[in-house]
Coordinates of N, CA and C and ligand atoms in Angstrom, one line a residue:
M1 N 0.7 -1.1 0.2 CA 0.1 0.1 0.1 C 1.1 1.6 0.3
L2 N 0.7 2.1 -1.0 CA 1.5 3.4 -0.9 C 0.8 4.7 -0.7
W3 N 1.0 5.4 -0.1 CA 0.5 6.7 0.7 C 1.0 8.3 0.0
D4 N 0.2 9.1 -0.2 CA 0.3 10.4 -0.4 C 0.0 10.8 1.2
V5 N 0.9 12.1 1.7 CA 1.1 12.4 2.7 C 0.0 13.9 2.9
D6 N 0.0 14.8 1.9 CA -0.3 16.3 2.2 C -1.5 16.1 1.7
D7 N -3.0 16.1 2.8 CA -4.2 16.3 2.6 C -4.5 14.8 2.4
T8 N -3.8 13.8 2.3 CA -4.4 12.7 2.6 C -4.0 12.0 4.4
L9 N -2.9 12.2 4.6 CA -2.8 11.5 6.1 C -2.8 13.0 7.0
F10 N -1.9 13.9 6.5 CA -1.9 15.4 7.0 C -2.7 16.4 7.0
D11 N -3.4 17.3 7.3 CA -4.5 18.3 7.2 C -3.7 19.4 7.0
H12 N -3.0 19.4 5.6 CA -1.9 20.7 4.8 C -2.7 21.6 4.6
T13 N -4.2 21.7 4.2 CA -5.0 22.7 3.5 C -5.2 23.6 5.4
G14 N -5.6 22.8 6.3 CA -6.0 23.3 7.5 C -4.8 24.1 7.9
A15 N -4.0 23.2 8.3 CA -2.3 23.5 9.0 C -1.7 24.9 8.4
D16 N -1.9 25.0 6.7 CA -1.7 26.2 5.6 C -2.8 27.8 6.2
R17 N -4.0 27.3 6.6 CA -4.9 28.6 6.5 C -4.4 29.0 7.9
K18 N -4.3 28.2 8.8 CA -3.6 28.8 10.4 C -2.8 29.6 10.2
A19 N -1.8 28.8 9.4 CA -0.6 29.2 9.5 C -0.4 30.6 8.5
F20 N -1.4 31.1 7.4 CA -1.5 31.8 6.8 C -1.7 33.0 7.4
H21 N -2.8 32.8 8.4 CA -3.9 34.3 9.1 C -2.2 34.9 9.7
L22 N -1.6 33.5 10.8 CA -0.9 34.3 11.6 C 0.2 35.0 11.1
H23 N 1.0 34.6 10.1 CA 2.0 35.0 9.6 C 1.7 36.2 8.7
F24 N 0.5 36.1 8.1 CA 0.2 37.7 6.9 C -0.2 38.8 7.9
T25 N -0.8 38.2 9.2 CA -1.3 39.1 10.0 C 0.1 39.8 11.0
A26 N 0.8 39.2 11.3 CA 2.3 39.2 12.2 C 2.7 40.2 11.2
E27 N 3.0 39.8 9.8 CA 3.7 40.5 9.2 C 3.2 41.8 8.1
G28 N 2.1 42.4 9.0 CA 1.2 43.3 8.6 C 0.6 43.5 6.8
L29 N 0.2 42.0 6.3 CA -0.2 42.2 4.9 C -1.6 41.5 5.0
P30 N -2.3 41.6 4.3 CA -3.9 41.1 4.2 C -4.2 39.9 4.4
S31 N -4.9 39.7 4.8 CA -5.3 38.2 5.3 C -6.9 37.4 4.9
D32 N -7.2 38.4 4.6 CA -8.6 38.3 4.0 C -8.6 36.5 3.3
D33 N -10.0 36.7 2.9 CA -10.1 35.1 2.2 C -9.3 35.3 0.4
A34 N -9.5 36.4 0.1 CA -9.0 37.0 -1.2 C -7.5 36.8 -1.2
A35 N -7.0 37.3 -0.3 CA -5.5 37.0 -0.2 C -5.1 35.3 0.1
L36 N -5.8 34.7 0.7 CA -5.4 33.2 0.8 C -5.5 32.7 -0.4
A37 N -6.5 33.2 -1.4 CA -7.0 32.4 -2.6 C -5.4 33.0 -3.2
T38 N -5.0 34.2 -3.2 CA -3.7 34.4 -3.8 C -2.5 33.5 -3.2
W39 N -2.6 33.4 -2.2 CA -1.5 32.5 -1.5 C -1.4 31.1 -2.0
R40 N -2.6 30.6 -1.7 CA -2.8 29.2 -2.4 C -2.2 29.2 -3.8
E41 N -2.7 29.9 -5.0 CA -2.7 29.8 -6.4 C -0.7 30.2 -6.3
L42 N 0.0 31.0 -5.6 CA 1.3 31.4 -5.7 C 1.8 29.9 -5.1
T43 N 1.2 29.2 -4.1 CA 2.0 28.2 -3.6 C 1.9 27.2 -5.0
E44 N 0.4 26.6 -5.6 CA 0.3 25.7 -6.2 C 1.3 26.1 -7.5
A45 N 1.6 27.3 -7.9 CA 2.6 27.7 -9.2 C 3.8 27.0 -8.9
A46 N 4.4 27.6 -7.7 CA 5.4 27.5 -7.0 C 5.9 26.2 -7.2
Y47 N 5.3 25.4 -6.7 CA 5.3 23.8 -6.1 C 5.5 23.1 -7.6
A48 N 4.3 23.5 -8.5 CA 4.3 22.6 -9.9 C 5.9 23.3 -10.2
R49 N 6.5 24.0 -10.1 CA 8.2 24.5 -10.8 C 8.7 23.6 -10.0
F50 N 8.7 23.4 -8.7 CA 9.6 22.5 -8.0 C 9.0 21.0 -8.2
T51 N 8.0 20.4 -8.5 CA 8.1 19.2 -9.2 C 8.3 19.1 -10.3
A52 N 8.4 19.9 -11.2 CA 8.8 19.7 -12.9 C 10.4 19.8 -12.8
G53 N 11.3 20.4 -11.6 CA 12.6 20.1 -11.6 C 13.0 21.8 -12.0
E54 N 12.2 22.6 -12.1 CA 12.9 23.8 -12.2 C 13.1 25.2 -11.3
L55 N 12.5 24.8 -10.2 CA 13.1 25.0 -8.8 C 13.5 24.4 -7.6
T56 N 14.3 24.5 -7.1 CA 14.9 23.5 -5.7 C 13.7 24.1 -4.8
F57 N 13.7 23.2 -3.6 CA 12.9 22.7 -2.8 C 12.9 24.3 -1.9
P58 N 13.9 24.8 -1.6 CA 14.2 26.1 -0.8 C 13.9 27.1 -2.3
G59 N 13.8 26.9 -3.2 CA 14.0 28.1 -4.5 C 12.2 28.5 -4.3
Q60 N 11.3 27.1 -4.4 CA 9.9 27.5 -4.5 C 9.5 27.9 -3.4
R61 N 10.0 27.9 -2.4 CA 9.9 29.2 -0.8 C 10.0 30.2 -1.3
R62 N 11.3 30.7 -1.7 CA 11.7 32.1 -1.9 C 11.2 32.6 -3.0
E63 N 10.3 31.7 -3.9 CA 9.5 32.3 -5.2 C 8.2 32.9 -4.5
R64 N 7.8 32.2 -3.7 CA 6.1 32.6 -3.0 C 6.8 33.6 -1.9
A65 N 8.1 33.7 -1.3 CA 8.0 35.0 -0.4 C 8.5 36.3 -1.1
R66 N 9.0 36.1 -2.3 CA 9.3 37.4 -3.0 C 8.1 37.9 -3.7
A67 N 7.2 37.1 -3.5 CA 5.6 37.5 -4.3 C 5.3 38.6 -3.4
Y68 N 5.7 39.0 -2.1 CA 5.2 39.9 -1.2 C 6.1 41.0 -1.0
L69 N 7.6 40.3 -0.8 CA 8.8 41.1 -0.3 C 9.4 41.9 -1.9
G70 N 9.4 41.3 -3.1 CA 9.8 42.1 -4.0 C 10.7 41.0 -4.5
P71 N 10.8 41.3 -6.0 CA 12.0 40.7 -6.9 C 13.8 40.7 -6.2
E72 N 13.6 42.0 -6.0 CA 15.3 42.1 -5.5 C 15.6 41.7 -3.9
T73 N 14.5 41.0 -3.2 CA 14.6 40.7 -2.2 C 15.7 38.7 -1.8
T74 N 16.8 39.5 -0.6 CA 18.0 38.5 -0.9 C 17.6 37.3 -0.5
D75 N 18.1 35.8 -0.8 CA 17.7 34.6 -0.1 C 17.8 34.6 1.2
D76 N 18.6 35.6 1.7 CA 18.6 35.1 3.6 C 17.5 36.3 4.1
E77 N 16.9 37.1 3.2 CA 15.9 37.6 3.9 C 14.5 36.7 3.3
A78 N 14.5 36.4 2.2 CA 13.4 35.7 1.8 C 13.2 34.4 2.4
D79 N 14.5 33.6 3.1 CA 14.4 32.6 3.9 C 13.9 32.9 5.4
A80 N 14.3 34.1 5.5 CA 13.6 34.4 7.4 C 12.1 34.3 6.9
W81 N 11.8 35.1 5.9 CA 10.2 35.6 6.1 C 9.6 34.1 6.1
F82 N 10.2 33.1 5.2 CA 9.4 31.8 4.8 C 9.4 31.2 6.5
T83 N 10.8 31.0 6.8 CA 11.2 30.3 8.6 C 9.9 31.0 9.5
R84 N 9.6 32.4 9.5 CA 8.7 32.5 10.0 C 7.3 31.7 9.8
Y85 N 6.6 31.7 8.6 CA 5.3 31.3 8.1 C 5.6 29.7 8.7
I86 N 7.0 29.1 8.3 CA 6.6 27.8 9.1 C 6.7 27.5 10.3
A87 N 7.1 28.2 10.9 CA 7.0 28.3 12.4 C 5.3 28.0 12.6
H88 N 4.8 28.9 12.1 CA 2.8 28.9 12.5 C 2.7 27.6 12.1
F89 N 3.1 27.1 10.6 CA 2.6 25.9 10.2 C 2.9 24.8 10.8
E90 N 4.4 24.7 11.4 CA 4.5 23.8 11.9 C 4.0 23.6 13.4
A91 N 3.6 24.5 14.4 CA 2.7 24.6 15.1 C 1.5 24.0 14.9
S92 N 0.9 24.0 13.7 CA -0.7 23.8 13.4 C -0.5 22.3 12.7
W93 N 0.4 21.7 12.8 CA 0.4 20.3 12.2 C -0.4 19.2 12.9
T94 N -1.4 18.6 12.3 CA -2.3 17.7 12.8 C -2.6 17.0 11.6
A95 N -2.9 15.5 12.1 CA -3.3 14.2 11.4 C -4.8 14.5 11.2
F96 N -5.2 14.1 10.3 CA -6.6 13.6 10.2 C -7.1 12.5 11.0
P97 N -8.1 12.7 11.6 CA -8.2 11.5 12.7 C -8.6 10.4 12.2
D98 N -8.8 10.3 11.0 CA -8.9 9.2 10.6 C -7.8 8.4 10.0
A99 N -6.7 8.9 10.1 CA -5.6 8.3 9.8 C -4.7 7.4 10.4
A100 N -4.7 7.7 11.4 CA -3.8 6.4 12.6 C -4.9 5.3 12.8
P101 N -6.1 5.4 13.0 CA -7.0 3.9 13.0 C -6.8 3.6 11.9
A102 N -7.1 4.3 10.5 CA -6.9 3.1 9.3 C -5.6 2.2 9.0
L103 N -4.4 3.2 9.3 CA -3.0 2.7 9.3 C -3.2 1.7 10.3
A104 N -3.4 1.6 11.4 CA -3.7 0.3 12.4 C -4.3 -0.9 12.0
E105 N -5.1 -0.4 11.1 CA -6.3 -1.6 11.1 C -5.8 -2.4 9.7
L106 N -5.3 -1.7 8.6 CA -4.9 -2.5 7.6 C -4.0 -3.6 7.6
P107 N -3.9 -4.8 7.1 CA -2.8 -5.7 7.4 C -2.2 -5.4 6.2
Y108 N -1.3 -4.8 5.6 CA -0.4 -4.2 4.4 C 0.9 -3.8 5.1
R109 N 1.7 -4.2 3.9 CA 3.1 -3.2 4.0 C 2.4 -2.0 3.7
H110 N 3.3 -0.9 4.3 CA 3.1 0.4 4.0 C 4.3 1.4 3.5
A111 N 4.2 2.2 2.4 CA 5.1 3.2 2.1 C 4.5 4.2 1.8
V112 N 5.6 5.3 2.0 CA 5.2 6.8 1.2 C 5.7 7.2 0.2
L113 N 5.0 7.6 -1.0 CA 5.6 8.4 -2.3 C 5.0 9.8 -2.1
S114 N 5.8 10.5 -2.1 CA 5.4 12.2 -2.1 C 6.3 13.1 -3.2
N115 N 5.5 14.0 -3.4 CA 6.0 15.0 -4.2 C 6.7 16.0 -3.3
S116 N 7.9 16.0 -2.6 CA 8.5 16.5 -1.4 C 9.7 16.5 -1.3
V117 N 10.1 16.8 -0.1 CA 11.9 16.4 0.0 C 11.5 15.4 1.4
N118 N 12.6 14.4 1.4 CA 12.2 13.6 2.1 C 12.7 14.0 3.6
T119 N 13.6 14.7 4.1 CA 13.7 15.5 5.3 C 12.4 16.0 5.8
V120 N 11.3 16.7 4.9 CA 10.2 17.3 5.5 C 9.0 16.3 6.0
Q121 N 8.9 15.3 5.1 CA 7.7 14.1 5.2 C 8.7 13.5 6.5
E122 N 9.6 13.3 6.5 CA 9.8 12.0 7.5 C 9.9 13.0 8.7
R123 N 10.3 14.1 9.1 CA 10.0 14.8 10.3 C 8.3 14.9 10.4
K124 N 7.5 15.4 9.6 CA 6.2 15.4 9.3 C 5.5 14.2 9.9
L125 N 6.1 13.2 9.3 CA 5.2 11.5 10.0 C 5.6 11.5 11.5
T126 N 6.8 11.6 11.8 CA 7.4 11.5 13.0 C 6.7 12.0 14.5
H127 N 6.3 13.7 13.5 CA 5.6 14.6 14.9 C 4.1 13.9 14.9
L128 N 3.9 13.6 13.7 CA 2.3 13.2 13.6 C 2.1 12.0 14.4
G129 N 3.0 11.2 14.6 CA 2.8 9.7 15.5 C 2.6 8.7 14.7
L130 N 3.1 8.8 13.4 CA 2.9 7.9 12.0 C 3.6 6.9 11.2
R131 N 5.2 7.5 11.3 CA 5.8 7.2 10.8 C 6.6 5.6 10.8
H132 N 5.8 5.6 12.1 CA 6.2 3.8 12.2 C 5.4 2.6 11.6
H133 N 4.3 3.3 10.7 CA 3.6 2.3 10.0 C 4.1 2.2 8.7
F134 N 5.5 3.0 8.4 CA 5.4 2.9 7.3 C 7.0 2.4 7.2
E135 N 7.6 1.2 6.2 CA 8.6 0.7 6.0 C 9.5 1.6 5.0
L136 N 8.8 2.1 4.3 CA 10.0 3.3 3.2 C 9.0 4.4 3.0
L137 N 9.8 5.4 2.8 CA 9.5 7.0 2.7 C 10.0 7.2 1.5
L138 N 9.6 7.4 0.3 CA 10.1 7.7 -1.0 C 9.4 9.1 -1.3
C139 N 10.6 10.0 -1.6 CA 10.1 11.5 -2.0 C 10.9 11.7 -3.1
S140 N 9.9 12.6 -4.3 CA 10.3 12.9 -5.4 C 11.9 13.5 -5.4
D141 N 12.8 14.0 -4.4 CA 13.7 14.4 -4.3 C 14.5 13.4 -4.4
D142 N 14.1 12.2 -3.7 CA 15.4 11.1 -3.9 C 14.9 10.3 -5.1
V143 N 14.0 10.1 -5.5 CA 13.2 9.1 -6.5 C 13.8 9.9 -7.7
G144 N 14.0 11.3 -8.0 CA 14.1 11.7 -8.9 C 13.2 11.9 -10.4
H145 N 12.1 11.6 -9.5 CA 10.5 12.0 -10.5 C 9.4 12.2 -9.5
S146 N 8.3 12.9 -10.2 CA 7.3 13.4 -9.2 C 5.9 12.7 -10.0
K147 N 5.2 12.6 -9.1 CA 3.8 12.2 -9.4 C 3.5 13.0 -10.2
P148 N 2.3 12.9 -11.2 CA 1.8 11.5 -11.7 C 3.0 10.8 -12.7
D149 N 4.4 11.2 -12.9 CA 5.1 10.4 -13.9 C 5.2 8.9 -13.4
P150 N 4.9 7.9 -14.3 CA 5.0 6.5 -13.8 C 6.2 6.1 -13.5
R151 N 7.3 6.6 -13.6 CA 8.2 6.3 -13.2 C 8.6 6.7 -11.5
A152 N 7.9 7.6 -11.2 CA 7.7 7.6 -9.7 C 6.9 6.5 -9.3
F153 N 6.1 6.2 -10.0 CA 5.2 5.1 -9.2 C 5.9 3.4 -9.3
H154 N 6.6 3.3 -10.4 CA 7.6 2.2 -10.4 C 8.5 2.1 -9.6
A155 N 9.1 3.3 -9.1 CA 10.5 3.5 -8.7 C 9.8 2.6 -6.9
A156 N 8.7 3.1 -6.7 CA 8.0 3.1 -5.6 C 7.7 1.2 -5.3
C157 N 7.2 1.1 -6.4 CA 7.0 -0.4 -6.5 C 8.2 -1.4 -6.3
K158 N 9.5 -1.1 -7.2 CA 10.3 -1.9 -7.3 C 11.0 -1.8 -5.8
A159 N 11.1 -0.4 -4.9 CA 11.6 -0.6 -3.9 C 10.8 -1.3 -2.9
L160 N 9.4 -1.6 -3.2 CA 8.7 -2.9 -2.5 C 9.2 -4.0 -2.5
D161 N 9.5 -4.1 -4.0 CA 9.5 -5.5 -4.8 C 8.3 -6.2 -5.2
L162 N 7.6 -5.2 -5.2 CA 6.1 -6.0 -5.5 C 5.9 -5.3 -6.9
P163 N 5.3 -5.7 -8.0 CA 4.6 -5.5 -9.3 C 3.4 -4.7 -9.0
P164 N 3.3 -3.7 -10.2 CA 2.4 -2.5 -10.0 C 1.2 -3.2 -9.8
E165 N 0.8 -4.2 -10.3 CA -0.8 -4.6 -10.0 C -1.1 -5.3 -8.6
Q166 N -0.1 -5.2 -8.2 CA -0.1 -5.5 -6.7 C -0.3 -4.7 -5.4
V167 N -0.2 -3.6 -6.1 CA 0.2 -2.1 -5.2 C -1.3 -1.3 -5.3
A168 N -1.4 -1.1 -4.1 CA -2.6 0.3 -4.4 C -1.9 1.9 -3.9
Y169 N -2.3 2.6 -4.3 CA -1.9 4.0 -4.2 C -3.1 5.0 -3.8
I170 N -3.0 5.8 -3.0 CA -4.1 6.3 -2.2 C -3.9 8.0 -1.9
G171 N -4.3 8.9 -2.5 CA -4.3 10.4 -2.4 C -5.1 11.2 -2.8
D172 N -5.1 12.5 -2.1 CA -6.5 13.1 -2.2 C -6.7 14.0 -3.6
R173 N -5.3 14.2 -4.9 CA -5.3 14.9 -5.9 C -5.9 13.3 -7.0
L174 N -6.8 13.7 -7.6 CA -7.0 12.8 -8.7 C -6.4 12.7 -9.8
D175 N -5.8 13.8 -10.3 CA -4.8 13.9 -11.4 C -3.4 13.4 -11.1
L176 N -2.6 13.9 -10.0 CA -1.5 13.4 -9.3 C -1.4 12.2 -9.3
D177 N -2.4 11.7 -8.0 CA -2.5 10.6 -7.3 C -3.0 9.5 -8.1
A178 N -4.7 9.3 -8.1 CA -5.2 8.3 -8.2 C -5.2 7.7 -9.5
L179 N -5.3 8.8 -10.7 CA -5.2 8.9 -12.1 C -3.6 8.7 -12.4
G180 N -2.9 9.0 -11.9 CA -1.2 8.9 -12.0 C -0.9 7.6 -11.8
A181 N -1.6 7.0 -10.7 CA -1.4 5.4 -10.0 C -1.9 4.7 -11.1
H182 N -3.0 4.8 -11.5 CA -3.6 3.8 -12.4 C -3.0 3.6 -14.2
A183 N -2.8 5.0 -14.6 CA -2.0 4.5 -15.6 C -0.7 4.5 -15.5
A184 N 0.0 4.3 -14.3 CA 1.5 3.1 -13.7 C 1.0 1.7 -13.6
G185 N -0.4 1.5 -14.2 CA -0.7 -0.1 -13.7 C -1.0 -0.2 -12.0
L186 N -0.9 0.6 -11.3 CA -1.4 0.1 -10.0 C -2.8 0.4 -9.8
H187 N -3.2 0.4 -8.4 CA -5.1 0.3 -8.2 C -5.0 1.7 -7.4
G188 N -5.3 2.2 -8.0 CA -5.7 4.3 -8.3 C -6.9 4.5 -6.9
I189 N -6.5 4.8 -5.9 CA -7.6 5.2 -5.1 C -7.8 7.0 -4.6
W190 N -8.8 7.6 -5.3 CA -9.0 9.1 -4.6 C -9.7 8.9 -3.5
L191 N -8.9 10.1 -2.7 CA -9.6 10.2 -1.1 C -9.6 11.5 -1.7
D192 N -11.4 11.7 -1.7 CA -11.9 12.9 -1.8 C -13.0 13.2 -0.8
R193 N -12.0 14.1 0.1 CA -12.7 14.3 1.4 C -13.4 15.1 1.0
T194 N -13.4 16.1 0.4 CA -14.7 17.0 0.4 C -15.7 17.3 -1.0
G195 N -15.0 16.8 -1.9 CA -16.1 17.0 -3.1 C -17.2 16.2 -2.9
D196 N -18.0 15.9 -4.2 CA -19.0 15.2 -4.3 C -18.8 14.9 -6.0
T197 N -17.8 14.7 -7.0 CA -17.9 14.3 -7.8 C -17.6 12.8 -8.0
D198 N -17.9 12.4 -9.2 CA -18.4 10.9 -9.0 C -16.5 10.9 -10.0
A199 N -15.9 9.5 -9.6 CA -14.4 9.0 -10.3 C -14.5 8.6 -11.5
P200 N -13.5 9.1 -12.5 CA -13.5 8.2 -13.8 C -13.7 7.0 -13.6
P201 N -13.7 6.3 -14.9 CA -13.9 4.7 -15.1 C -12.4 4.5 -14.5
G202 N -12.3 3.0 -13.6 CA -10.9 2.6 -12.9 C -10.6 3.0 -11.5
I203 N -11.2 4.3 -11.2 CA -10.7 4.9 -10.3 C -11.8 4.5 -9.1
H204 N -11.5 4.1 -8.2 CA -11.7 4.1 -6.8 C -11.9 5.1 -6.1
R205 N -13.0 5.7 -5.6 CA -13.0 7.3 -4.9 C -13.6 6.5 -3.5
I206 N -12.9 7.2 -2.4 CA -13.7 7.0 -1.0 C -13.7 8.9 -0.4
T207 N -14.2 8.8 0.1 CA -14.3 10.2 1.3 C -14.2 10.2 2.2
T208 N -13.5 9.1 3.0 CA -12.8 8.6 4.5 C -11.9 7.5 4.5
L209 N -11.1 8.0 5.1 CA -10.2 6.6 5.1 C -10.3 5.4 5.9
A210 N -12.1 5.6 6.9 CA -12.6 4.5 7.4 C -12.9 3.7 6.7
T211 N -13.2 4.0 5.6 CA -13.7 3.1 4.3 C -12.6 2.1 3.7
L212 N -11.4 2.4 3.8 CA -10.1 2.1 2.8 C -10.3 0.6 3.1
P213 N -10.3 -0.4 4.5 CA -10.1 -1.2 4.8 C -11.4 -2.2 4.0
K214 N -12.1 -1.9 3.8 CA -13.5 -2.3 3.4 C -13.3 -2.6 1.5
L215 N -13.0 -1.6 1.3 CA -12.5 -1.2 -0.7 C -11.2 -2.0 -0.7
L216 N -9.9 -2.1 0.3 CA -8.8 -2.9 -0.3 C -9.3 -4.5 -0.2
A217 N -10.0 -4.6 0.7 CA -10.4 -6.0 0.8 C -11.1 -6.7 -0.7
E218 N -12.2 -5.8 -1.3 CA -12.2 -6.2 -2.2 C -11.8 -6.3 -3.6
L219 N -10.8 -5.3 -3.8 CA -9.7 -5.3 -4.9 C -9.2 -6.8 -5.3
Ligands
MG301 MG1 -2.0 15.0 -1.3

């Protein structure tokens, strides 16, 4: 069983929202809904450039900081600004309440495949008390490929020494996670916590991890 982390096991959106409000208020920046929407757009765009290999992990953080501080901002100034955001973000880290019970109940080997850097996700899963469930933690920075590239999924299957058809991948993003996994020959499971959209053919859709054991038993 392969897992996404952010917004699957870990409430990234909730922690980011809290940290955004605290950080932007402290920095004297607008922190209303429109400003949050802009912050999310900047985050998505910079993160897409990181997963495409165009920016380093610190580079995508600096890009987001410079959107507020100006293009002439030095790396040190951008890093300091982002570090103040991260302090609020990490103070808000919370796992979804259905994560630990699902992991404890599922009688499978578990590993993580995340579009992130290993040190960040290692620290996060340890902090959330979930790290011990996973025998492997693979991130795009050590795999060299990002979801939905099939090579990312195949590298994870290889690390588990299992053929793709014997592995299920679960994540909150239909495109990056479930469809990517499905195209790579794995079982693609879409954790759609908030939506009410039907899944495309071949994709398994659940709205809570509480129903994952039943779904996997039927695959
Ligand atoms: Mg995710």
